[in-house]
GROMACS .gro file of C-alpha atoms in nm:
model
  261
    1UNK     CA    1  -1.482   0.108  -1.770
    2UNK     CA    2  -1.399  -0.133  -1.492
    3UNK     CA    3  -1.153  -0.050  -1.213
    4UNK     CA    4  -1.004  -0.245  -0.921
    5UNK     CA    5  -0.794  -0.148  -0.623
    6UNK     CA    6  -0.578  -0.373  -0.406
    7UNK     CA    7  -0.536  -0.265  -0.044
    8UNK     CA    8  -0.344  -0.409   0.248
    9UNK     CA    9  -0.450  -0.441   0.613
   10UNK     CA   10  -0.143  -0.340   0.814
   11UNK     CA   11  -0.049  -0.273   1.180
   12UNK     CA   12  -0.098   0.095   1.263
   13UNK     CA   13   0.073   0.098   1.604
   14UNK     CA   14   0.447   0.109   1.660
   15UNK     CA   15   0.395  -0.132   1.950
   16UNK     CA   16   0.424  -0.452   1.747
   17UNK     CA   17   0.595  -0.781   1.822
   18UNK     CA   18   0.835  -0.959   1.590
   19UNK     CA   19   0.847  -1.338   1.569
   20UNK     CA   20   1.206  -1.430   1.667
   21UNK     CA   21   1.215  -1.724   1.423
   22UNK     CA   22   1.042  -1.591   1.113
   23UNK     CA   23   1.136  -1.222   1.173
   24UNK     CA   24   0.783  -1.128   1.065
   25UNK     CA   25   0.527  -0.915   1.247
   26UNK     CA   26   0.290  -1.094   1.483
   27UNK     CA   27  -0.030  -0.962   1.333
   28UNK     CA   28  -0.276  -1.146   1.558
   29UNK     CA   29  -0.249  -0.899   1.845
   30UNK     CA   30  -0.165  -0.584   1.645
   31UNK     CA   31  -0.412  -0.302   1.585
   32UNK     CA   32  -0.458  -0.279   1.208
   33UNK     CA   33  -0.611  -0.053   0.944
   34UNK     CA   34  -0.577   0.024   0.572
   35UNK     CA   35  -0.221   0.086   0.457
   36UNK     CA   36  -0.178   0.469   0.447
   37UNK     CA   37  -0.084   0.514   0.081
   38UNK     CA   38  -0.363   0.274  -0.021
   39UNK     CA   39  -0.598   0.550   0.098
   40UNK     CA   40  -0.427   0.785  -0.148
   41UNK     CA   41  -0.482   0.523  -0.418
   42UNK     CA   42  -0.846   0.491  -0.311
   43UNK     CA   43  -0.894   0.867  -0.338
   44UNK     CA   44  -0.753   0.864  -0.691
   45UNK     CA   45  -0.959   0.561  -0.791
   46UNK     CA   46  -1.286   0.711  -0.666
   47UNK     CA   47  -1.210   1.039  -0.844
   48UNK     CA   48  -1.151   0.861  -1.176
   49UNK     CA   49  -1.459   0.646  -1.119
   50UNK     CA   50  -1.677   0.955  -1.080
   51UNK     CA   51  -1.526   1.114  -1.390
   52UNK     CA   52  -1.581   0.808  -1.610
   53UNK     CA   53  -1.885   0.632  -1.465
   54UNK     CA   54  -1.676   0.319  -1.409
   55UNK     CA   55  -1.726   0.048  -1.147
   56UNK     CA   56  -1.470  -0.009  -0.873
   57UNK     CA   57  -1.392  -0.340  -0.700
   58UNK     CA   58  -1.166  -0.363  -0.395
   59UNK     CA   59  -0.947  -0.661  -0.305
   60UNK     CA   60  -0.739  -0.753  -0.004
   61UNK     CA   61  -0.555  -1.067   0.101
   62UNK     CA   62  -0.554  -1.127   0.473
   63UNK     CA   63  -0.733  -1.263   0.781
   64UNK     CA   64  -1.104  -1.225   0.854
   65UNK     CA   65  -1.032  -0.896   1.033
   66UNK     CA   66  -0.930  -0.742   0.701
   67UNK     CA   67  -1.301  -0.709   0.620
   68UNK     CA   68  -1.283  -0.384   0.820
   69UNK     CA   69  -1.054  -0.237   0.553
   70UNK     CA   70  -1.285  -0.355   0.276
   71UNK     CA   71  -1.591  -0.204   0.442
   72UNK     CA   72  -1.413   0.130   0.476
   73UNK     CA   73  -1.340   0.117   0.103
   74UNK     CA   74  -1.707   0.039   0.032
   75UNK     CA   75  -1.801   0.343   0.241
   76UNK     CA   76  -1.557   0.555   0.038
   77UNK     CA   77  -1.708   0.454  -0.296
   78UNK     CA   78  -1.611   0.099  -0.396
   79UNK     CA   79  -1.889  -0.111  -0.549
   80UNK     CA   80  -1.788  -0.467  -0.457
   81UNK     CA   81  -1.536  -0.607  -0.206
   82UNK     CA   82  -1.336  -0.929  -0.220
   83UNK     CA   83  -1.144  -1.093   0.067
   84UNK     CA   84  -0.883  -1.356  -0.022
   85UNK     CA   85  -0.834  -1.546   0.302
   86UNK     CA   86  -0.674  -1.885   0.354
   87UNK     CA   87  -0.385  -2.027   0.556
   88UNK     CA   88  -0.227  -2.136   0.228
   89UNK     CA   89  -0.202  -1.770   0.128
   90UNK     CA   90  -0.041  -1.666   0.458
   91UNK     CA   91   0.330  -1.621   0.521
   92UNK     CA   92   0.418  -1.570   0.157
   93UNK     CA   93   0.652  -1.317   0.002
   94UNK     CA   94   0.558  -1.032  -0.232
   95UNK     CA   95   0.563  -1.254  -0.541
   96UNK     CA   96   0.325  -1.503  -0.378
   97UNK     CA   97   0.093  -1.218  -0.279
   98UNK     CA   98   0.098  -1.078  -0.632
   99UNK     CA   99   0.025  -1.421  -0.782
  100UNK     CA  100  -0.280  -1.477  -0.562
  101UNK     CA  101  -0.414  -1.128  -0.627
  102UNK     CA  102  -0.353  -1.159  -1.002
  103UNK     CA  103  -0.532  -1.495  -1.011
  104UNK     CA  104  -0.853  -1.358  -0.860
  105UNK     CA  105  -0.838  -1.030  -1.049
  106UNK     CA  106  -0.821  -1.230  -1.370
  107UNK     CA  107  -1.105  -1.459  -1.262
  108UNK     CA  108  -1.336  -1.164  -1.196
  109UNK     CA  109  -1.302  -1.010  -1.539
  110UNK     CA  110  -1.093  -0.774  -1.744
  111UNK     CA  111  -1.004  -0.453  -1.558
  112UNK     CA  112  -0.911  -0.135  -1.738
  113UNK     CA  113  -0.724   0.016  -1.444
  114UNK     CA  114  -0.589  -0.148  -1.127
  115UNK     CA  115  -0.477   0.081  -0.846
  116UNK     CA  116  -0.234  -0.006  -0.567
  117UNK     CA  117  -0.044   0.189  -0.305
  118UNK     CA  118   0.323   0.235  -0.395
  119UNK     CA  119   0.437   0.049  -0.084
  120UNK     CA  120   0.309  -0.086   0.245
  121UNK     CA  121   0.398   0.067   0.579
  122UNK     CA  122   0.496  -0.273   0.723
  123UNK     CA  123   0.712  -0.411   0.441
  124UNK     CA  124   0.783  -0.109   0.220
  125UNK     CA  125   0.912  -0.321  -0.069
  126UNK     CA  126   0.714  -0.143  -0.341
  127UNK     CA  127   0.700  -0.465  -0.542
  128UNK     CA  128   0.341  -0.589  -0.556
  129UNK     CA  129   0.207  -0.327  -0.801
  130UNK     CA  130   0.476  -0.383  -1.067
  131UNK     CA  131   0.452  -0.761  -1.015
  132UNK     CA  132   0.076  -0.748  -1.074
  133UNK     CA  133   0.132  -0.558  -1.397
  134UNK     CA  134   0.382  -0.817  -1.515
  135UNK     CA  135   0.165  -1.116  -1.423
  136UNK     CA  136  -0.145  -0.965  -1.584
  137UNK     CA  137   0.051  -0.836  -1.886
  138UNK     CA  138  -0.061  -0.479  -1.820
  139UNK     CA  139   0.127  -0.151  -1.851
  140UNK     CA  140   0.287  -0.045  -1.522
  141UNK     CA  141   0.309   0.318  -1.406
  142UNK     CA  142   0.463   0.372  -1.064
  143UNK     CA  143   0.444   0.688  -0.849
  144UNK     CA  144   0.129   0.810  -1.026
  145UNK     CA  145   0.019   1.128  -0.848
  146UNK     CA  146  -0.269   1.233  -1.075
  147UNK     CA  147  -0.482   1.076  -1.347
  148UNK     CA  148  -0.758   1.181  -1.587
  149UNK     CA  149  -0.908   1.058  -1.915
  150UNK     CA  150  -0.865   1.238  -2.246
  151UNK     CA  151  -1.120   1.268  -2.528
  152UNK     CA  152  -0.996   0.945  -2.689
  153UNK     CA  153  -1.029   0.734  -2.375
  154UNK     CA  154  -0.659   0.718  -2.291
  155UNK     CA  155  -0.529   0.808  -1.945
  156UNK     CA  156  -0.332   1.123  -1.881
  157UNK     CA  157  -0.106   1.031  -1.589
  158UNK     CA  158   0.123   1.260  -1.392
  159UNK     CA  159   0.413   1.063  -1.248
  160UNK     CA  160   0.645   1.178  -0.968
  161UNK     CA  161   1.013   1.182  -1.074
  162UNK     CA  162   1.322   1.329  -0.902
  163UNK     CA  163   1.317   1.642  -1.119
  164UNK     CA  164   0.944   1.709  -1.073
  165UNK     CA  165   0.653   1.563  -1.270
  166UNK     CA  166   0.644   1.351  -1.586
  167UNK     CA  167   0.326   1.367  -1.797
  168UNK     CA  168   0.231   1.043  -1.971
  169UNK     CA  169  -0.045   0.937  -2.207
  170UNK     CA  170  -0.123   0.573  -2.133
  171UNK     CA  171  -0.361   0.332  -2.301
  172UNK     CA  172  -0.549   0.087  -2.080
  173UNK     CA  173  -0.522  -0.171  -1.933
  174UNK     CA  174  -0.275  -0.029  -1.681
  175UNK     CA  175  -0.166  -0.074  -1.319
  176UNK     CA  176  -0.114   0.256  -1.132
  177UNK     CA  177   0.091   0.253  -0.812
  178UNK     CA  178   0.011   0.561  -0.602
  179UNK     CA  179   0.257   0.715  -0.351
  180UNK     CA  180   0.176   0.835  -0.002
  181UNK     CA  181   0.073   1.198   0.038
  182UNK     CA  182  -0.007   1.278  -0.326
  183UNK     CA  183  -0.364   1.380  -0.237
  184UNK     CA  184  -0.590   1.430   0.063
  185UNK     CA  185  -0.789   1.108   0.123
  186UNK     CA  186  -1.154   1.157   0.211
  187UNK     CA  187  -1.303   1.008   0.526
  188UNK     CA  188  -1.622   0.803   0.505
  189UNK     CA  189  -1.935   0.963   0.645
  190UNK     CA  190  -2.105   0.790   0.936
  191UNK     CA  191  -2.409   0.708   0.721
  192UNK     CA  192  -2.191   0.566   0.440
  193UNK     CA  193  -1.992   0.356   0.686
  194UNK     CA  194  -2.303   0.218   0.857
  195UNK     CA  195  -2.444   0.125   0.516
  196UNK     CA  196  -2.114  -0.036   0.413
  197UNK     CA  197  -2.101  -0.238   0.734
  198UNK     CA  198  -2.415  -0.419   0.620
  199UNK     CA  199  -2.274  -0.500   0.276
  200UNK     CA  200  -2.169  -0.850   0.171
  201UNK     CA  201  -1.799  -0.923   0.146
  202UNK     CA  202  -1.719  -1.185  -0.117
  203UNK     CA  203  -1.472  -1.428   0.042
  204UNK     CA  204  -1.249  -1.663  -0.156
  205UNK     CA  205  -1.018  -1.936  -0.028
  206UNK     CA  206  -0.757  -2.166  -0.178
  207UNK     CA  207  -1.043  -2.386  -0.302
  208UNK     CA  208  -1.133  -2.106  -0.543
  209UNK     CA  209  -0.777  -2.045  -0.665
  210UNK     CA  210  -0.620  -2.183  -0.981
  211UNK     CA  211  -0.431  -2.503  -0.881
  212UNK     CA  212  -0.113  -2.401  -1.064
  213UNK     CA  213  -0.099  -2.080  -0.859
  214UNK     CA  214  -0.115  -2.275  -0.532
  215UNK     CA  215   0.162  -2.506  -0.650
  216UNK     CA  216   0.395  -2.211  -0.703
  217UNK     CA  217   0.348  -2.024  -0.372
  218UNK     CA  218   0.677  -2.143  -0.227
  219UNK     CA  219   0.852  -1.849  -0.065
  220UNK     CA  220   1.142  -1.730  -0.279
  221UNK     CA  221   1.262  -1.450  -0.051
  222UNK     CA  222   1.292  -1.456   0.327
  223UNK     CA  223   1.370  -1.203   0.599
  224UNK     CA  224   1.705  -1.300   0.750
  225UNK     CA  225   1.717  -1.044   1.030
  226UNK     CA  226   1.531  -0.752   1.186
  227UNK     CA  227   1.689  -0.473   1.388
  228UNK     CA  228   1.581  -0.132   1.523
  229UNK     CA  229   1.626   0.168   1.298
  230UNK     CA  230   1.907   0.401   1.404
  231UNK     CA  231   1.797   0.687   1.622
  232UNK     CA  232   1.712   0.996   1.422
  233UNK     CA  233   1.941   1.295   1.450
  234UNK     CA  234   1.798   1.593   1.629
  235UNK     CA  235   1.860   1.963   1.600
  236UNK     CA  236   1.946   2.175   1.902
  237UNK     CA  237   1.903   2.551   1.904
  238UNK     CA  238   2.193   2.752   2.043
  239UNK     CA  239   2.109   3.096   2.182
  240UNK     CA  240   2.300   3.378   2.345
  241UNK     CA  241   2.538   3.654   2.245
  242UNK     CA  242   2.779   3.590   1.957
  243UNK     CA  243   3.055   3.520   2.209
  244UNK     CA  244   2.838   3.276   2.408
  245UNK     CA  245   2.728   3.096   2.092
  246UNK     CA  246   3.092   3.064   1.981
  247UNK     CA  247   3.188   2.915   2.319
  248UNK     CA  248   2.901   2.666   2.301
  249UNK     CA  249   2.999   2.558   1.949
  250UNK     CA  250   3.360   2.513   2.057
  251UNK     CA  251   3.247   2.299   2.352
  252UNK     CA  252   3.030   2.083   2.127
  253UNK     CA  253   3.320   2.031   1.886
  254UNK     CA  254   3.548   1.924   2.169
  255UNK     CA  255   3.285   1.684   2.300
  256UNK     CA  256   3.239   1.528   1.955
  257UNK     CA  257   3.618   1.487   1.914
  258UNK     CA  258   3.637   1.299   2.245
  259UNK     CA  259   3.360   1.061   2.130
  260UNK     CA  260   3.534   0.996   1.799
  261UNK     CA  261   3.866   0.903   1.960
   0.00000   0.00000   0.00000
């Protein structure tokens, strides 16, 4: 079997700057690392690879610095790493990203399973995985929290749903989008990371892309505004005798009424 995983190199600090014109994150000066739930997807992919004897390729679209994310994935168990890096790929929306990824995934062969994180920590749209499935004409399973292979070669997938877990039997090829926190991602050992740092990263640019894909990268969705998230509510513990607690609650109610007037 042949697997692939698509990861994203995202800012990991909350001290990021927003471009006032494009409303996008200024990534040049931001500290970046692998998107958190992509590590959950990586853990699942490596587990299935070990169980099946499959190969695992890792892809990312981003600047040269994104090679750090690819090398971490190599240290965790990926076999080959591919960086898609070109100014013509930059600044696109989720559909443009999915089209570029799908183009190179298709060029590199037929994959049985493609893993993605359910959403990125910087955009949180949750769109790229399902878009990849549609573009590559593969089955799409979102919120996949566990996967194994049955005796007939089909995947047994556990999917997170509001009421609990939904068990599915899925034939390949399939795209699995993996949510944050569904497993405990492993950390690369120092020896594995040092070895991975010496590995070749296969880099592709727009010159390697299918011309029709480049012609259709016009942004179809734009960010119109960015604003701070509302401050989170906090709990306050009230202590004392029953009478003191009652007085404190009454005072808080009066204070809230004054603010609402």
